[in-house]
Amino acid sequence: MAGFWSKLFGTDERPSSAQTAKDRLKVIVASEQGLGRRLSQDKIDQMKKEIMQVVSRYVRGVGEDHIQMQVRSEANIEMLEMNINLPEER
Amino acid sequence: MAGFWSKLFGTDERPSSAQTAKDRLKVIVASEQGLGRRLSQDKIDQMKKEIMQVVSRYVRGVGEDHIQMQVRSEANIEMLEMNINLPEER
């Protein structure tokens, strides 16, 4: 279990170099009984925008194209996973 | 890795019965420690909390009294975790 988050972040795969290092944020919403009952696609899209707005208040230069979303499931648990790659600071 | 979510949800421990079935939700906002280079810890915590607030506004049925929050960390990853026990929808 120790490496789960590292795996999710992909830090196991390649050593981060100072040059290419990016900061990442991950938001996960997981539900035992399926997300569909709680979250419609419309809401997911809207939520994504609002999360973007929050992040961009803290980190300059973040746009919607920096966020990737996917839905995964494992056993009876469904997850909405959002990966936010924060742009390099200039 | 297969049992990670089941473990987080504690579904290994006791079988869920139809009568007491509640939907459990978990929301995690995780960041790599590298984020500390550009944002102070205070700001990171605040941003994560704001993201949580956005998520809870969109997920139907979440009230503040259902929420437990905790901070966890693993390797170089810091997580703000929100556990929500939702009552059955009527």
PDB file of C-alpha atoms in Angstrom:
ATOM      1  CA  MET A   1       0.000   0.000   0.000  1.00  0.00           C
ATOM      2  CA  ALA A   2       2.948   2.272   0.599  1.00  0.00           C
ATOM      3  CA  GLY A   3       3.515   2.977  -3.047  1.00  0.00           C
ATOM      4  CA  PHE A   4      -0.056   3.608  -4.060  1.00  0.00           C
ATOM      5  CA  TRP A   5       0.112   7.358  -4.219  1.00  0.00           C
ATOM      6  CA  SER A   6       3.537   7.378  -5.743  1.00  0.00           C
ATOM      7  CA  LYS A   7       2.132   5.137  -8.410  1.00  0.00           C
ATOM      8  CA  LEU A   8      -0.856   7.347  -8.985  1.00  0.00           C
ATOM      9  CA  PHE A   9       1.485  10.266  -9.299  1.00  0.00           C
ATOM     10  CA  GLY A  10       3.799   8.282 -11.505  1.00  0.00           C
ATOM     11  CA  THR A  11       6.841   9.143  -9.441  1.00  0.00           C
ATOM     12  CA  ASP A  12       8.028   5.553  -9.510  1.00  0.00           C
ATOM     13  CA  GLU A  13       8.367   5.494 -13.228  1.00  0.00           C
ATOM     14  CA  ARG A  14      10.932   8.132 -13.827  1.00  0.00           C
ATOM     15  CA  PRO A  15      13.039  10.208 -11.550  1.00  0.00           C
ATOM     16  CA  SER A  16      11.964  13.798 -11.569  1.00  0.00           C
ATOM     17  CA  SER A  17      14.562  16.144 -12.863  1.00  0.00           C
ATOM     18  CA  ALA A  18      14.703  19.722 -11.815  1.00  0.00           C
ATOM     19  CA  GLN A  19      14.240  20.840 -15.398  1.00  0.00           C
ATOM     20  CA  THR A  20      11.109  18.885 -16.176  1.00  0.00           C
ATOM     21  CA  ALA A  21       9.651  18.819 -12.678  1.00  0.00           C
ATOM     22  CA  LYS A  22       6.045  19.872 -12.639  1.00  0.00           C
ATOM     23  CA  ASP A  23       3.807  20.235  -9.682  1.00  0.00           C
ATOM     24  CA  ARG A  24       0.753  18.128  -9.696  1.00  0.00           C
ATOM     25  CA  LEU A  25      -2.471  18.160  -7.823  1.00  0.00           C
ATOM     26  CA  LYS A  26      -4.820  15.255  -7.759  1.00  0.00           C
ATOM     27  CA  VAL A  27      -8.468  15.344  -6.799  1.00  0.00           C
ATOM     28  CA  ILE A  28     -10.289  12.077  -6.321  1.00  0.00           C
ATOM     29  CA  VAL A  29     -13.943  11.537  -5.620  1.00  0.00           C
ATOM     30  CA  ALA A  30     -14.753   7.936  -4.799  1.00  0.00           C
ATOM     31  CA  SER A  31     -18.116   6.394  -4.064  1.00  0.00           C
ATOM     32  CA  GLU A  32     -19.171   2.927  -3.085  1.00  0.00           C
ATOM     33  CA  GLN A  33     -22.501   3.057  -4.802  1.00  0.00           C
ATOM     34  CA  GLY A  34     -21.558   4.610  -8.086  1.00  0.00           C
ATOM     35  CA  LEU A  35     -21.051   8.253  -8.812  1.00  0.00           C
ATOM     36  CA  GLY A  36     -23.961   8.501 -11.203  1.00  0.00           C
ATOM     37  CA  ARG A  37     -26.457   8.806  -8.386  1.00  0.00           C
ATOM     38  CA  ARG A  38     -24.639  11.744  -6.922  1.00  0.00           C
ATOM     39  CA  LEU A  39     -23.010  13.457  -9.841  1.00  0.00           C
ATOM     40  CA  SER A  40     -24.282  13.986 -13.357  1.00  0.00           C
ATOM     41  CA  GLN A  41     -21.958  14.714 -16.238  1.00  0.00           C
ATOM     42  CA  ASP A  42     -23.135  18.324 -16.246  1.00  0.00           C
ATOM     43  CA  LYS A  43     -22.227  18.698 -12.621  1.00  0.00           C
ATOM     44  CA  ILE A  44     -18.858  17.102 -13.164  1.00  0.00           C
ATOM     45  CA  ASP A  45     -18.059  19.602 -15.907  1.00  0.00           C
ATOM     46  CA  GLN A  46     -19.213  22.509 -13.786  1.00  0.00           C
ATOM     47  CA  MET A  47     -17.299  21.251 -10.788  1.00  0.00           C
ATOM     48  CA  LYS A  48     -14.182  20.959 -12.893  1.00  0.00           C
ATOM     49  CA  LYS A  49     -14.492  24.604 -13.892  1.00  0.00           C
ATOM     50  CA  GLU A  50     -14.917  25.745 -10.329  1.00  0.00           C
ATOM     51  CA  ILE A  51     -11.969  23.713  -9.132  1.00  0.00           C
ATOM     52  CA  MET A  52      -9.967  25.317 -11.905  1.00  0.00           C
ATOM     53  CA  GLN A  53     -11.018  28.734 -10.685  1.00  0.00           C
ATOM     54  CA  VAL A  54      -9.912  27.926  -7.161  1.00  0.00           C
ATOM     55  CA  VAL A  55      -6.545  26.612  -8.303  1.00  0.00           C
ATOM     56  CA  SER A  56      -5.918  29.562 -10.584  1.00  0.00           C
ATOM     57  CA  ARG A  57      -6.388  31.920  -7.688  1.00  0.00           C
ATOM     58  CA  TYR A  58      -3.386  30.281  -6.068  1.00  0.00           C
ATOM     59  CA  VAL A  59      -1.253  29.302  -9.030  1.00  0.00           C
ATOM     60  CA  ARG A  60      -0.875  31.668 -11.923  1.00  0.00           C
ATOM     61  CA  GLY A  61      -1.409  30.470 -15.460  1.00  0.00           C
ATOM     62  CA  VAL A  62      -3.537  27.393 -14.853  1.00  0.00           C
ATOM     63  CA  GLY A  63      -6.136  26.694 -17.500  1.00  0.00           C
ATOM     64  CA  GLU A  64      -8.656  24.013 -18.235  1.00  0.00           C
ATOM     65  CA  ASP A  65      -6.251  22.322 -20.585  1.00  0.00           C
ATOM     66  CA  HIS A  66      -4.058  21.482 -17.607  1.00  0.00           C
ATOM     67  CA  ILE A  67      -6.691  19.283 -16.084  1.00  0.00           C
ATOM     68  CA  GLN A  68      -7.310  15.706 -17.116  1.00  0.00           C
ATOM     69  CA  MET A  69     -10.206  13.667 -15.879  1.00  0.00           C
ATOM     70  CA  GLN A  70     -10.953  10.009 -15.907  1.00  0.00           C
ATOM     71  CA  VAL A  71     -13.378   7.676 -14.250  1.00  0.00           C
ATOM     72  CA  ARG A  72     -12.029   4.412 -12.940  1.00  0.00           C
ATOM     73  CA  SER A  73     -13.510   1.637 -10.944  1.00  0.00           C
ATOM     74  CA  GLU A  74     -12.221  -1.041  -8.680  1.00  0.00           C
ATOM     75  CA  ALA A  75     -14.397  -3.707  -7.117  1.00  0.00           C
ATOM     76  CA  ASN A  76     -17.577  -1.837  -6.190  1.00  0.00           C
ATOM     77  CA  ILE A  77     -15.934   1.529  -5.893  1.00  0.00           C
ATOM     78  CA  GLU A  78     -16.125   4.131  -8.582  1.00  0.00           C
ATOM     79  CA  MET A  79     -13.649   6.987  -8.753  1.00  0.00           C
ATOM     80  CA  LEU A  80     -13.522  10.267 -10.530  1.00  0.00           C
ATOM     81  CA  GLU A  81      -9.920  11.280 -10.828  1.00  0.00           C
ATOM     82  CA  MET A  82      -8.744  14.731 -11.778  1.00  0.00           C
ATOM     83  CA  ASN A  83      -5.121  15.407 -12.502  1.00  0.00           C
ATOM     84  CA  ILE A  84      -3.986  18.976 -12.558  1.00  0.00           C
ATOM     85  CA  ASN A  85      -0.583  19.699 -13.982  1.00  0.00           C
ATOM     86  CA  LEU A  86       0.532  23.044 -12.744  1.00  0.00           C
ATOM     87  CA  PRO A  87       2.499  25.021 -15.277  1.00  0.00           C
ATOM     88  CA  GLU A  88       6.105  25.919 -14.674  1.00  0.00           C
ATOM     89  CA  GLU A  89       6.635  29.195 -13.008  1.00  0.00           C
ATOM     90  CA  ARG A  90       8.412  31.798 -15.016  1.00  0.00           C
TER      91      ARG A  90
ATOM     92  CA  MET B   1      -3.077  -2.319  -5.278  1.00  0.00           C
ATOM     93  CA  ALA B   2      -6.367  -4.104  -5.903  1.00  0.00           C
ATOM     94  CA  GLY B   3      -7.566  -3.837  -2.346  1.00  0.00           C
ATOM     95  CA  PHE B   4      -6.506  -0.296  -1.707  1.00  0.00           C
ATOM     96  CA  TRP B   5      -9.892   1.327  -2.002  1.00  0.00           C
ATOM     97  CA  SER B   6     -11.659  -1.497  -0.286  1.00  0.00           C
ATOM     98  CA  LYS B   7      -9.250  -1.001   2.558  1.00  0.00           C
ATOM     99  CA  LEU B   8      -9.766   2.724   2.642  1.00  0.00           C
ATOM    100  CA  PHE B   9     -13.481   2.150   2.731  1.00  0.00           C
ATOM    101  CA  GLY B  10     -13.193  -0.591   5.276  1.00  0.00           C
ATOM    102  CA  THR B  11     -15.305  -2.952   3.230  1.00  0.00           C
ATOM    103  CA  ASP B  12     -12.991  -5.782   4.110  1.00  0.00           C
ATOM    104  CA  GLU B  13     -14.011  -5.614   7.707  1.00  0.00           C
ATOM    105  CA  ARG B  14     -17.701  -6.245   7.567  1.00  0.00           C
ATOM    106  CA  PRO B  15     -20.098  -7.114   4.827  1.00  0.00           C
ATOM    107  CA  SER B  16     -22.599  -4.392   4.053  1.00  0.00           C
ATOM    108  CA  SER B  17     -26.184  -5.344   4.568  1.00  0.00           C
ATOM    109  CA  ALA B  18     -28.994  -4.017   2.451  1.00  0.00           C
ATOM    110  CA  GLN B  19     -30.806  -2.564   5.447  1.00  0.00           C
ATOM    111  CA  THR B  20     -27.962  -0.483   6.744  1.00  0.00           C
ATOM    112  CA  ALA B  21     -26.416   0.292   3.392  1.00  0.00           C
ATOM    113  CA  LYS B  22     -25.178   3.819   3.287  1.00  0.00           C
ATOM    114  CA  ASP B  23     -23.307   5.448   0.540  1.00  0.00           C
ATOM    115  CA  ARG B  24     -19.842   6.362   1.545  1.00  0.00           C
ATOM    116  CA  LEU B  25     -17.894   8.949  -0.292  1.00  0.00           C
ATOM    117  CA  LYS B  26     -14.282   9.783  -0.091  1.00  0.00           C
ATOM    118  CA  VAL B  27     -12.749  12.899  -1.517  1.00  0.00           C
ATOM    119  CA  ILE B  28      -9.012  13.291  -1.602  1.00  0.00           C
ATOM    120  CA  VAL B  29      -6.971  16.280  -2.648  1.00  0.00           C
ATOM    121  CA  ALA B  30      -3.330  15.324  -2.939  1.00  0.00           C
ATOM    122  CA  SER B  31      -0.258  17.289  -3.785  1.00  0.00           C
ATOM    123  CA  GLU B  32       3.380  16.499  -4.162  1.00  0.00           C
ATOM    124  CA  GLN B  33       5.650  18.117  -1.675  1.00  0.00           C
ATOM    125  CA  GLY B  34       7.315  20.028  -4.466  1.00  0.00           C
ATOM    126  CA  LEU B  35       4.357  22.363  -4.389  1.00  0.00           C
ATOM    127  CA  GLY B  36       5.860  23.772  -1.220  1.00  0.00           C
ATOM    128  CA  ARG B  37       8.498  25.460  -3.341  1.00  0.00           C
ATOM    129  CA  ARG B  38       6.023  27.877  -4.765  1.00  0.00           C
ATOM    130  CA  LEU B  39       3.203  27.992  -2.266  1.00  0.00           C
ATOM    131  CA  SER B  40       3.392  28.253   1.483  1.00  0.00           C
ATOM    132  CA  GLN B  41       1.898  25.448   3.508  1.00  0.00           C
ATOM    133  CA  ASP B  42      -0.896  27.757   4.607  1.00  0.00           C
ATOM    134  CA  LYS B  43      -1.854  28.487   1.036  1.00  0.00           C
ATOM    135  CA  ILE B  44      -1.721  24.841   0.045  1.00  0.00           C
ATOM    136  CA  ASP B  45      -4.012  23.917   2.929  1.00  0.00           C
ATOM    137  CA  GLN B  46      -6.384  26.727   2.106  1.00  0.00           C
ATOM    138  CA  MET B  47      -6.511  25.785  -1.558  1.00  0.00           C
ATOM    139  CA  LYS B  48      -7.237  22.181  -0.705  1.00  0.00           C
ATOM    140  CA  LYS B  49     -10.023  23.185   1.634  1.00  0.00           C
ATOM    141  CA  GLU B  50     -11.557  25.385  -1.032  1.00  0.00           C
ATOM    142  CA  ILE B  51     -11.426  22.531  -3.517  1.00  0.00           C
ATOM    143  CA  MET B  52     -13.184  20.374  -0.936  1.00  0.00           C
ATOM    144  CA  GLN B  53     -15.884  22.985  -0.547  1.00  0.00           C
ATOM    145  CA  VAL B  54     -16.465  23.027  -4.286  1.00  0.00           C
ATOM    146  CA  VAL B  55     -16.724  19.250  -4.421  1.00  0.00           C
ATOM    147  CA  SER B  56     -19.149  19.096  -1.537  1.00  0.00           C
ATOM    148  CA  ARG B  57     -21.388  21.663  -3.181  1.00  0.00           C
ATOM    149  CA  TYR B  58     -21.729  19.484  -6.259  1.00  0.00           C
ATOM    150  CA  VAL B  59     -22.132  16.105  -4.693  1.00  0.00           C
ATOM    151  CA  ARG B  60     -25.771  15.764  -3.835  1.00  0.00           C
ATOM    152  CA  GLY B  61     -26.707  15.198  -0.261  1.00  0.00           C
ATOM    153  CA  VAL B  62     -23.488  16.221   1.426  1.00  0.00           C
ATOM    154  CA  GLY B  63     -23.987  18.267   4.546  1.00  0.00           C
ATOM    155  CA  GLU B  64     -21.226  19.553   6.749  1.00  0.00           C
ATOM    156  CA  ASP B  65     -22.296  17.383   9.631  1.00  0.00           C
ATOM    157  CA  HIS B  66     -21.513  14.273   7.637  1.00  0.00           C
ATOM    158  CA  ILE B  67     -17.941  15.199   6.946  1.00  0.00           C
ATOM    159  CA  GLN B  68     -14.782  14.041   8.618  1.00  0.00           C
ATOM    160  CA  MET B  69     -11.503  15.469   7.460  1.00  0.00           C
ATOM    161  CA  GLN B  70      -7.998  14.305   8.030  1.00  0.00           C
ATOM    162  CA  VAL B  71      -4.564  14.971   6.705  1.00  0.00           C
ATOM    163  CA  ARG B  72      -2.345  12.088   5.720  1.00  0.00           C
ATOM    164  CA  SER B  73       0.951  11.800   4.004  1.00  0.00           C
ATOM    165  CA  GLU B  74       2.845   9.116   2.203  1.00  0.00           C
ATOM    166  CA  ALA B  75       6.367   9.455   0.881  1.00  0.00           C
ATOM    167  CA  ASN B  76       6.413  12.938  -0.641  1.00  0.00           C
ATOM    168  CA  ILE B  77       2.696  13.189  -1.135  1.00  0.00           C
ATOM    169  CA  GLU B  78       0.370  15.083   1.146  1.00  0.00           C
ATOM    170  CA  MET B  79      -3.308  14.389   1.173  1.00  0.00           C
ATOM    171  CA  LEU B  80      -6.321  16.090   2.548  1.00  0.00           C
ATOM    172  CA  GLU B  81      -8.968  13.446   2.890  1.00  0.00           C
ATOM    173  CA  MET B  82     -12.661  13.895   3.431  1.00  0.00           C
ATOM    174  CA  ASN B  83     -14.880  11.018   4.449  1.00  0.00           C
ATOM    175  CA  ILE B  84     -18.591  11.388   4.071  1.00  0.00           C
ATOM    176  CA  ASN B  85     -21.206   8.975   5.273  1.00  0.00           C
ATOM    177  CA  LEU B  86     -24.330   9.733   3.372  1.00  0.00           C
ATOM    178  CA  PRO B  87     -27.744   8.772   4.563  1.00  0.00           C
ATOM    179  CA  GLU B  88     -29.922   6.857   2.142  1.00  0.00           C
ATOM    180  CA  GLU B  89     -31.576   9.031  -0.412  1.00  0.00           C
ATOM    181  CA  ARG B  90     -35.317   9.165  -0.234  1.00  0.00           C
TER     182      ARG B  90
END
